[in-house]
């Protein structure tokens, strides 16, 4: 989703069911939400939301504990990369993507010409976010955003998004404001603030409509968003590569950026064994550890990251685009016998890394660059392959 998914095929990020009346747990309560809304009202009015709009829009907003649970357990962060890709780049999703590009080729080619973002990338975002427009989410956007703002883990962020959503309502831009668990909506799941900044009227009807059956505005808005963040036309997001025997795994991080010629000199080759194409400086990424696929990633990888920060999501978008274009599946295998760490285990891993003298950058359960660097340092100290993969083996050794 922009920061901020029918057919039988659901989106890669599953939409939660409607709220269940009376659901209450440690995540919050309906009464707590209503008290928060009363406290929030002056701030919304101070931000320019008319009182009548606020009162009408927020009347009857319900707390949804499952929205909070979904926020704490996002698939891109809690699944192994191979499990995520099995769904994100399934054969069905690839086939439907090829069909969608064929059906909307003229539109997508006009968007590509206008914004410089390849049609397959735009289609891949569409496919991963809403199954090509067939599953756009049915949760009330205002309810999801209010729940998450009240819950407080990222309260300031979601409160700002709720104010932006109320501006959309006040402007009469959408009739049925429904979307995903996080308040993203439309064909390509824009957050409200992203609609304000990046949505475009591509079909020329005077509206920036991301929610209707016609996907033109949504797809063009996605291309506009990616262009804003620096998309380079003709540059791949990345490509699968083969690493040589004895490769220095300390080099496998986004923080190490080398010209392609340097990677070539170190023995890195394409998955098929050929010379590396030169698309500028890049980094080697091992999303599944040294026993999984390796990728040489380019700056467009970081552009997709603006849509969603999870490596699994970024690879999902890039690889889906490649498959829609006619490219092959990922050639390397994955260590499928490994399981993903639970949230509690990821937090324990970070805590124990810190106690052992390897700074993970905090204890939040997110396996970001600092945590990966800490895992690498620990692995190196213990004589293991320093691939940075946060496995159960690493956690066990820390206990």
Tab-separated table of C-alpha atoms in Angstrom:
chain	number	residue	atom	x	y	z
A	1	UNK	CA	0.000	0.000	0.000
A	2	UNK	CA	1.156	3.520	-0.567
A	3	UNK	CA	2.504	5.184	2.592
A	4	UNK	CA	2.055	4.766	3.353
A	5	UNK	CA	-5.862	-6.123	-2.110
A	6	UNK	CA	-12.962	-10.689	-7.327
A	7	UNK	CA	-12.070	-13.433	-8.580
A	8	UNK	CA	-11.172	-16.502	-6.593
A	9	UNK	CA	-7.679	-15.065	-6.284
A	10	UNK	CA	-7.284	-12.870	-3.222
A	11	UNK	CA	-4.672	-10.121	-2.972
A	12	UNK	CA	-1.274	-10.936	-1.533
A	13	UNK	CA	-2.210	-9.034	1.613
A	14	UNK	CA	-5.492	-10.454	2.845
A	15	UNK	CA	-8.282	-8.066	3.766
A	16	UNK	CA	-9.809	-8.658	7.178
A	17	UNK	CA	-13.507	-9.422	7.651
A	18	UNK	CA	-15.932	-6.783	8.841
A	19	UNK	CA	-15.692	-5.830	12.511
A	20	UNK	CA	-17.425	-8.125	14.969
A	21	UNK	CA	-19.728	-6.320	17.361
A	22	UNK	CA	-18.536	-6.479	20.943
A	23	UNK	CA	-14.949	-7.488	20.223
A	24	UNK	CA	-12.862	-6.209	23.101
A	25	UNK	CA	-9.401	-7.176	24.251
A	26	UNK	CA	-6.136	-5.648	25.354
A	27	UNK	CA	-5.890	-3.826	22.020
A	28	UNK	CA	-8.720	-1.463	22.968
A	29	UNK	CA	-12.495	-1.155	23.302
A	30	UNK	CA	-15.390	0.559	21.576
A	31	UNK	CA	-15.785	2.840	24.585
A	32	UNK	CA	-12.116	3.697	24.454
A	33	UNK	CA	-12.364	4.545	20.763
A	34	UNK	CA	-15.368	6.789	21.343
A	35	UNK	CA	-13.494	8.639	24.070
A	36	UNK	CA	-10.528	9.012	21.733
A	37	UNK	CA	-12.778	10.409	18.963
A	38	UNK	CA	-14.128	13.027	21.379
A	39	UNK	CA	-10.577	13.999	22.270
A	40	UNK	CA	-9.550	13.975	18.597
A	41	UNK	CA	-12.413	16.202	17.416
A	42	UNK	CA	-10.828	19.554	18.395
A	43	UNK	CA	-7.597	18.588	16.650
A	44	UNK	CA	-9.462	17.666	13.481
A	45	UNK	CA	-11.422	20.916	13.517
A	46	UNK	CA	-8.202	22.861	14.094
A	47	UNK	CA	-6.807	21.117	11.018
A	48	UNK	CA	-9.667	22.518	8.946
A	49	UNK	CA	-12.282	19.748	9.040
A	50	UNK	CA	-15.761	21.323	9.302
A	51	UNK	CA	-17.635	20.309	12.425
A	52	UNK	CA	-20.618	19.067	10.420
A	53	UNK	CA	-18.393	16.873	8.253
A	54	UNK	CA	-16.569	15.449	11.270
A	55	UNK	CA	-19.743	14.673	13.197
A	56	UNK	CA	-21.474	13.026	10.256
A	57	UNK	CA	-18.446	11.035	9.128
A	58	UNK	CA	-17.365	9.807	12.562
A	59	UNK	CA	-20.824	8.920	13.821
A	60	UNK	CA	-21.051	5.185	14.325
A	61	UNK	CA	-17.354	4.473	13.677
A	62	UNK	CA	-16.517	1.082	15.198
A	63	UNK	CA	-13.423	-0.261	16.893
A	64	UNK	CA	-11.983	-3.300	15.096
A	65	UNK	CA	-9.488	-5.339	17.104
A	66	UNK	CA	-8.598	-7.431	14.077
A	67	UNK	CA	-7.350	-4.329	12.283
A	68	UNK	CA	-4.891	-3.816	15.141
A	69	UNK	CA	-3.884	-7.469	15.012
A	70	UNK	CA	-3.303	-7.205	11.251
A	71	UNK	CA	-1.130	-4.131	11.749
A	72	UNK	CA	1.009	-6.048	14.212
A	73	UNK	CA	1.305	-9.119	11.998
A	74	UNK	CA	1.729	-8.024	8.379
A	75	UNK	CA	2.296	-10.900	5.963
A	76	UNK	CA	5.308	-9.286	4.320
A	77	UNK	CA	7.060	-9.169	7.679
A	78	UNK	CA	5.785	-12.371	9.331
A	79	UNK	CA	5.989	-14.898	6.473
A	80	UNK	CA	9.139	-16.319	4.955
A	81	UNK	CA	9.935	-14.662	1.651
A	82	UNK	CA	9.230	-17.900	-0.234
A	83	UNK	CA	5.816	-18.363	1.360
A	84	UNK	CA	4.974	-14.761	0.544
A	85	UNK	CA	6.134	-15.079	-3.073
A	86	UNK	CA	4.181	-18.312	-3.536
A	87	UNK	CA	1.042	-16.194	-3.204
A	88	UNK	CA	2.256	-12.852	-4.533
A	89	UNK	CA	3.641	-14.313	-7.756
A	90	UNK	CA	1.426	-17.362	-8.140
A	91	UNK	CA	0.829	-18.729	-11.624
A	92	UNK	CA	-2.762	-17.467	-11.417
A	93	UNK	CA	-1.619	-13.953	-10.574
A	94	UNK	CA	0.918	-13.997	-13.402
A	95	UNK	CA	-1.667	-15.236	-15.905
A	96	UNK	CA	-4.206	-12.623	-14.826
A	97	UNK	CA	-1.496	-9.957	-15.039
A	98	UNK	CA	-0.705	-10.891	-18.622
A	99	UNK	CA	-4.426	-10.752	-19.371
A	100	UNK	CA	-4.790	-7.359	-17.636
A	101	UNK	CA	-1.895	-5.846	-19.585
A	102	UNK	CA	-3.367	-7.119	-22.843
A	103	UNK	CA	-6.806	-5.719	-22.018
A	104	UNK	CA	-5.506	-2.328	-20.891
A	105	UNK	CA	-2.459	-2.106	-23.147
A	106	UNK	CA	-3.384	1.224	-24.736
A	107	UNK	CA	-4.007	2.828	-21.337
A	108	UNK	CA	-0.852	1.386	-19.778
A	109	UNK	CA	1.276	2.449	-22.736
A	110	UNK	CA	-0.044	6.012	-22.473
A	111	UNK	CA	0.789	5.989	-18.763
A	112	UNK	CA	4.260	4.622	-19.495
A	113	UNK	CA	4.857	7.342	-22.075
A	114	UNK	CA	3.651	10.058	-19.695
A	115	UNK	CA	5.421	8.973	-16.503
A	116	UNK	CA	8.293	6.753	-17.652
A	117	UNK	CA	7.221	3.796	-15.496
A	118	UNK	CA	6.991	0.502	-17.346
A	119	UNK	CA	3.510	-0.910	-17.802
A	120	UNK	CA	4.449	-4.233	-16.218
A	121	UNK	CA	5.517	-2.535	-12.968
A	122	UNK	CA	2.263	-0.573	-12.791
A	123	UNK	CA	0.314	-3.766	-13.511
A	124	UNK	CA	2.264	-5.650	-10.830
A	125	UNK	CA	1.357	-3.070	-8.185
A	126	UNK	CA	-2.259	-3.324	-9.309
A	127	UNK	CA	-2.088	-7.109	-9.145
A	128	UNK	CA	-0.527	-7.302	-5.717
A	129	UNK	CA	-2.635	-4.581	-4.125
A	130	UNK	CA	-6.100	-5.463	-5.392
A	131	UNK	CA	-5.853	-8.557	-7.619
A	132	UNK	CA	-6.141	-6.261	-10.647
A	133	UNK	CA	-9.043	-4.316	-9.199
A	134	UNK	CA	-11.196	-7.279	-8.226
A	135	UNK	CA	-10.611	-7.109	-4.470
A	136	UNK	CA	-10.257	-3.545	-3.272
A	137	UNK	CA	-11.268	-4.083	0.345
A	138	UNK	CA	-14.561	-3.644	2.135
A	139	UNK	CA	-13.614	-2.217	5.517
A	140	UNK	CA	-14.720	1.345	6.353
A	141	UNK	CA	-11.619	3.504	5.844
A	142	UNK	CA	-12.501	5.928	8.629
A	143	UNK	CA	-13.057	3.058	11.070
A	144	UNK	CA	-9.737	1.416	10.261
A	145	UNK	CA	-7.790	4.658	10.545
A	146	UNK	CA	-9.546	5.691	13.777
A	147	UNK	CA	-8.908	2.260	15.301
A	148	UNK	CA	-5.209	2.413	14.483
A	149	UNK	CA	-4.816	6.018	15.595
A	150	UNK	CA	-6.523	5.214	18.899
A	151	UNK	CA	-4.494	2.017	19.411
A	152	UNK	CA	-1.412	4.193	19.422
A	153	UNK	CA	1.479	2.101	18.135
A	154	UNK	CA	1.707	4.448	15.152
A	155	UNK	CA	-0.863	6.891	16.449
A	156	UNK	CA	0.509	10.105	14.968
A	157	UNK	CA	0.810	8.577	11.500
A	158	UNK	CA	-2.727	7.201	11.435
A	159	UNK	CA	-4.226	10.339	12.968
A	160	UNK	CA	-2.710	12.381	10.131
A	161	UNK	CA	-4.099	9.882	7.625
A	162	UNK	CA	-7.529	10.109	9.259
A	163	UNK	CA	-7.518	13.884	8.878
A	164	UNK	CA	-6.560	13.487	5.212
A	165	UNK	CA	-9.388	10.964	4.808
A	166	UNK	CA	-11.853	13.409	6.340
A	167	UNK	CA	-10.714	16.014	3.813
A	168	UNK	CA	-11.483	13.529	1.035
A	169	UNK	CA	-14.945	12.977	2.514
A	170	UNK	CA	-15.509	16.704	2.951
A	171	UNK	CA	-14.604	17.304	-0.683
A	172	UNK	CA	-17.124	14.714	-1.870
A	173	UNK	CA	-14.460	12.788	-3.768
A	174	UNK	CA	-15.704	9.304	-2.878
A	175	UNK	CA	-19.152	7.883	-2.200
A	176	UNK	CA	-18.281	4.516	-0.660
A	177	UNK	CA	-15.052	4.953	1.275
A	178	UNK	CA	-13.960	1.385	1.895
A	179	UNK	CA	-10.560	-0.233	1.697
A	180	UNK	CA	-8.006	-2.375	3.469
A	181	UNK	CA	-7.238	-2.883	7.155
A	182	UNK	CA	-4.777	0.044	7.161
A	183	UNK	CA	-7.069	2.584	5.502
A	184	UNK	CA	-5.588	2.260	2.020
A	185	UNK	CA	-8.177	2.202	-0.755
A	186	UNK	CA	-8.786	2.030	-4.463
A	187	UNK	CA	-7.301	-0.098	-7.228
A	188	UNK	CA	-3.733	0.426	-6.053
A	189	UNK	CA	-4.450	1.013	-2.371
A	190	UNK	CA	-3.451	4.633	-1.815
A	191	UNK	CA	-3.358	6.021	1.691
A	192	UNK	CA	-5.385	9.266	1.987
A	193	UNK	CA	-2.304	11.514	2.190
A	194	UNK	CA	-0.899	9.878	-0.943
A	195	UNK	CA	-4.172	10.572	-2.752
A	196	UNK	CA	-3.781	14.230	-1.839
A	197	UNK	CA	-0.177	14.409	-3.044
A	198	UNK	CA	-0.012	12.060	-6.013
A	199	UNK	CA	-3.457	11.196	-7.400
A	200	UNK	CA	-4.031	12.428	-10.952
A	201	UNK	CA	-7.014	12.872	-13.258
A	202	UNK	CA	-5.705	10.823	-16.161
A	203	UNK	CA	-9.029	10.214	-17.899
A	204	UNK	CA	-9.826	13.934	-17.993
A	205	UNK	CA	-13.230	13.792	-16.292
A	206	UNK	CA	-12.303	16.375	-13.662
A	207	UNK	CA	-11.987	13.838	-10.853
A	208	UNK	CA	-9.086	11.949	-9.292
A	209	UNK	CA	-11.101	8.776	-8.901
A	210	UNK	CA	-9.135	5.788	-7.626
A	211	UNK	CA	-12.226	3.898	-6.483
A	212	UNK	CA	-14.478	3.390	-9.517
A	213	UNK	CA	-14.492	0.538	-11.995
A	214	UNK	CA	-12.286	2.422	-14.468
A	215	UNK	CA	-8.681	1.981	-13.273
A	216	UNK	CA	-7.170	4.786	-15.377
A	217	UNK	CA	-6.723	7.366	-12.624
A	218	UNK	CA	-5.456	4.785	-10.138
A	219	UNK	CA	-2.868	3.282	-12.469
A	220	UNK	CA	-1.626	6.683	-13.598
A	221	UNK	CA	-1.473	7.849	-9.986
A	222	UNK	CA	0.712	4.856	-9.143
A	223	UNK	CA	3.072	5.710	-11.981
A	224	UNK	CA	3.116	9.327	-10.824
A	225	UNK	CA	3.971	8.190	-7.312
A	226	UNK	CA	6.872	6.019	-8.481
A	227	UNK	CA	8.165	8.747	-10.785
A	228	UNK	CA	8.128	11.218	-7.908
A	229	UNK	CA	10.374	8.928	-5.872
A	230	UNK	CA	12.908	8.636	-8.662
A	231	UNK	CA	11.936	5.756	-10.922
A	232	UNK	CA	14.567	5.232	-13.645
A	233	UNK	CA	13.057	4.163	-16.967
A	234	UNK	CA	14.648	1.025	-18.330
A	235	UNK	CA	16.401	0.057	-15.121
A	236	UNK	CA	15.289	-3.240	-13.563
A	237	UNK	CA	14.409	-3.438	-9.891
A	238	UNK	CA	16.962	-6.225	-9.691
A	239	UNK	CA	17.858	-9.592	-11.136
A	240	UNK	CA	18.569	-13.016	-9.757
A	241	UNK	CA	22.276	-13.797	-9.616
A	242	UNK	CA	24.602	-16.683	-8.814
A	243	UNK	CA	27.307	-16.143	-6.200
A	244	UNK	CA	30.687	-17.882	-6.508
A	245	UNK	CA	32.180	-20.325	-4.033
A	246	UNK	CA	33.918	-18.510	-1.214
A	247	UNK	CA	31.921	-15.304	-1.700
A	248	UNK	CA	32.295	-12.778	1.125
A	249	UNK	CA	28.802	-12.676	2.616
A	250	UNK	CA	29.638	-9.500	4.482
A	251	UNK	CA	29.008	-7.884	1.083
A	252	UNK	CA	25.346	-8.959	1.005
A	253	UNK	CA	23.589	-5.862	2.238
A	254	UNK	CA	21.959	-2.776	0.748
A	255	UNK	CA	24.634	-0.775	2.523
A	256	UNK	CA	27.318	-2.156	0.189
A	257	UNK	CA	26.893	-0.605	-3.260
A	258	UNK	CA	29.320	-1.428	-6.077
A	259	UNK	CA	29.504	-0.874	-9.831
A	260	UNK	CA	28.370	-3.915	-11.785
A	261	UNK	CA	31.927	-4.368	-13.061
A	262	UNK	CA	33.104	-4.866	-9.488
A	263	UNK	CA	30.481	-7.543	-8.796
A	264	UNK	CA	31.423	-9.185	-12.066
A	265	UNK	CA	35.085	-9.185	-11.022
A	266	UNK	CA	34.130	-10.895	-7.747
A	267	UNK	CA	32.581	-13.753	-9.704
A	268	UNK	CA	28.909	-12.798	-9.512
A	269	UNK	CA	26.959	-13.943	-12.566
A	270	UNK	CA	23.356	-14.035	-13.717
A	271	UNK	CA	21.238	-16.982	-12.605
A	272	UNK	CA	21.894	-18.527	-16.034
A	273	UNK	CA	25.652	-18.068	-15.626
A	274	UNK	CA	26.088	-15.114	-17.973
A	275	UNK	CA	27.701	-11.707	-17.603
A	276	UNK	CA	25.855	-9.122	-15.533
A	277	UNK	CA	24.002	-6.384	-17.429
A	278	UNK	CA	25.188	-2.957	-16.370
A	279	UNK	CA	22.321	-0.880	-15.023
A	280	UNK	CA	24.474	1.163	-12.678
A	281	UNK	CA	25.713	0.502	-9.146
A	282	UNK	CA	23.867	-2.145	-7.180
A	283	UNK	CA	23.805	-4.285	-4.056
A	284	UNK	CA	23.536	-8.006	-3.361
A	285	UNK	CA	20.505	-9.075	-1.334
A	286	UNK	CA	19.858	-12.478	0.272
A	287	UNK	CA	16.231	-12.374	1.442
A	288	UNK	CA	16.237	-16.081	2.358
A	289	UNK	CA	19.795	-16.390	3.633
A	290	UNK	CA	22.755	-17.944	1.818
A	291	UNK	CA	20.777	-21.077	0.923
A	292	UNK	CA	18.132	-19.101	-0.949
A	293	UNK	CA	18.040	-16.927	-4.042
A	294	UNK	CA	20.457	-14.005	-4.381
A	295	UNK	CA	19.541	-10.762	-6.145
A	296	UNK	CA	21.539	-7.865	-7.537
A	297	UNK	CA	19.288	-4.891	-6.800
A	298	UNK	CA	19.346	-1.424	-8.356
A	299	UNK	CA	17.979	1.980	-7.218
A	300	UNK	CA	14.497	1.166	-8.543
A	301	UNK	CA	14.326	-1.383	-5.712
A	302	UNK	CA	14.389	1.520	-3.240
A	303	UNK	CA	11.709	3.325	-5.271
A	304	UNK	CA	9.305	0.387	-4.896
A	305	UNK	CA	10.250	0.423	-1.206
A	306	UNK	CA	8.399	3.749	-0.944
A	307	UNK	CA	5.211	1.789	-1.583
A	308	UNK	CA	5.952	-0.799	1.095
A	309	UNK	CA	9.187	-1.241	3.035
A	310	UNK	CA	9.197	-5.051	3.232
A	311	UNK	CA	11.810	-6.742	1.039
A	312	UNK	CA	9.335	-9.556	0.318
A	313	UNK	CA	6.821	-7.052	-1.063
A	314	UNK	CA	9.416	-5.273	-3.202
A	315	UNK	CA	10.668	-8.546	-4.668
A	316	UNK	CA	7.041	-9.588	-5.172
A	317	UNK	CA	6.313	-6.476	-7.248
A	318	UNK	CA	9.530	-6.721	-9.230
A	319	UNK	CA	9.328	-10.440	-9.899
A	320	UNK	CA	5.626	-10.277	-10.795
A	321	UNK	CA	6.434	-7.545	-13.323
A	322	UNK	CA	9.219	-9.694	-14.755
A	323	UNK	CA	6.887	-12.689	-15.073
A	324	UNK	CA	4.169	-10.583	-16.720
A	325	UNK	CA	6.838	-9.438	-19.190
A	326	UNK	CA	7.593	-13.094	-19.975
A	327	UNK	CA	10.548	-13.679	-17.661
A	328	UNK	CA	11.288	-16.980	-15.927
A	329	UNK	CA	10.490	-18.023	-12.346
A	330	UNK	CA	13.168	-17.661	-9.681
A	331	UNK	CA	15.722	-20.360	-10.487
A	332	UNK	CA	17.245	-20.983	-7.075
A	333	UNK	CA	15.581	-22.998	-4.375
A	334	UNK	CA	14.644	-21.793	-0.916
A	335	UNK	CA	15.362	-23.318	2.506
A	336	UNK	CA	11.724	-24.294	2.898
A	337	UNK	CA	12.426	-26.385	5.961
A	338	UNK	CA	12.931	-23.133	7.898
A	339	UNK	CA	10.014	-21.307	9.431
A	340	UNK	CA	9.561	-17.613	10.043
A	341	UNK	CA	10.126	-16.346	13.557
A	342	UNK	CA	7.040	-15.211	15.416
A	343	UNK	CA	6.749	-11.589	16.527
A	344	UNK	CA	7.708	-12.543	20.090
A	345	UNK	CA	10.690	-14.497	18.781
A	346	UNK	CA	11.848	-11.596	16.619
A	347	UNK	CA	11.677	-9.283	19.614
A	348	UNK	CA	13.543	-11.841	21.714
A	349	UNK	CA	16.186	-12.092	19.000
A	350	UNK	CA	16.708	-8.337	19.041
A	351	UNK	CA	16.784	-8.226	22.819
A	352	UNK	CA	19.344	-11.021	23.060
A	353	UNK	CA	21.466	-9.531	20.282
A	354	UNK	CA	21.623	-6.281	22.231
A	355	UNK	CA	22.494	-8.050	25.463
A	356	UNK	CA	25.265	-9.914	23.638
A	357	UNK	CA	26.774	-6.656	22.414
A	358	UNK	CA	25.337	-6.588	18.886
A	359	UNK	CA	23.145	-3.489	18.515
A	360	UNK	CA	19.903	-4.361	16.637
A	361	UNK	CA	18.660	-0.772	16.621
A	362	UNK	CA	15.789	-1.424	19.014
A	363	UNK	CA	13.341	-4.150	20.009
A	364	UNK	CA	10.344	-3.769	17.709
A	365	UNK	CA	10.156	-7.114	15.902
A	366	UNK	CA	11.070	-5.549	12.558
A	367	UNK	CA	14.082	-7.117	10.878
A	368	UNK	CA	15.493	-3.890	9.449
A	369	UNK	CA	19.049	-3.075	8.313
A	370	UNK	CA	20.411	-2.598	11.842
A	371	UNK	CA	19.026	-5.928	13.026
A	372	UNK	CA	20.358	-7.706	9.933
A	373	UNK	CA	23.769	-6.119	10.531
A	374	UNK	CA	23.661	-7.285	14.150
A	375	UNK	CA	22.795	-10.835	13.057
A	376	UNK	CA	25.684	-10.743	10.592
A	377	UNK	CA	28.093	-9.629	13.294
A	378	UNK	CA	26.901	-12.371	15.644
A	379	UNK	CA	27.135	-15.023	12.933
A	380	UNK	CA	30.651	-13.910	12.053
A	381	UNK	CA	31.699	-14.015	15.709
A	382	UNK	CA	30.398	-17.591	15.964
A	383	UNK	CA	32.039	-18.764	12.740
A	384	UNK	CA	28.767	-19.039	10.821
A	385	UNK	CA	28.028	-17.808	7.314
A	386	UNK	CA	27.292	-14.091	7.928
A	387	UNK	CA	24.241	-13.829	5.685
A	388	UNK	CA	22.179	-11.826	8.205
A	389	UNK	CA	19.204	-14.192	8.048
A	390	UNK	CA	17.267	-14.080	11.351
A	391	UNK	CA	16.682	-17.807	11.717
A	392	UNK	CA	15.590	-19.945	14.635
A	393	UNK	CA	19.136	-21.306	14.667
A	394	UNK	CA	20.507	-17.833	15.419
A	395	UNK	CA	17.931	-17.285	18.160
A	396	UNK	CA	18.715	-20.680	19.695
A	397	UNK	CA	22.433	-19.901	19.770
A	398	UNK	CA	21.704	-16.623	21.538
A	399	UNK	CA	19.680	-18.298	24.295
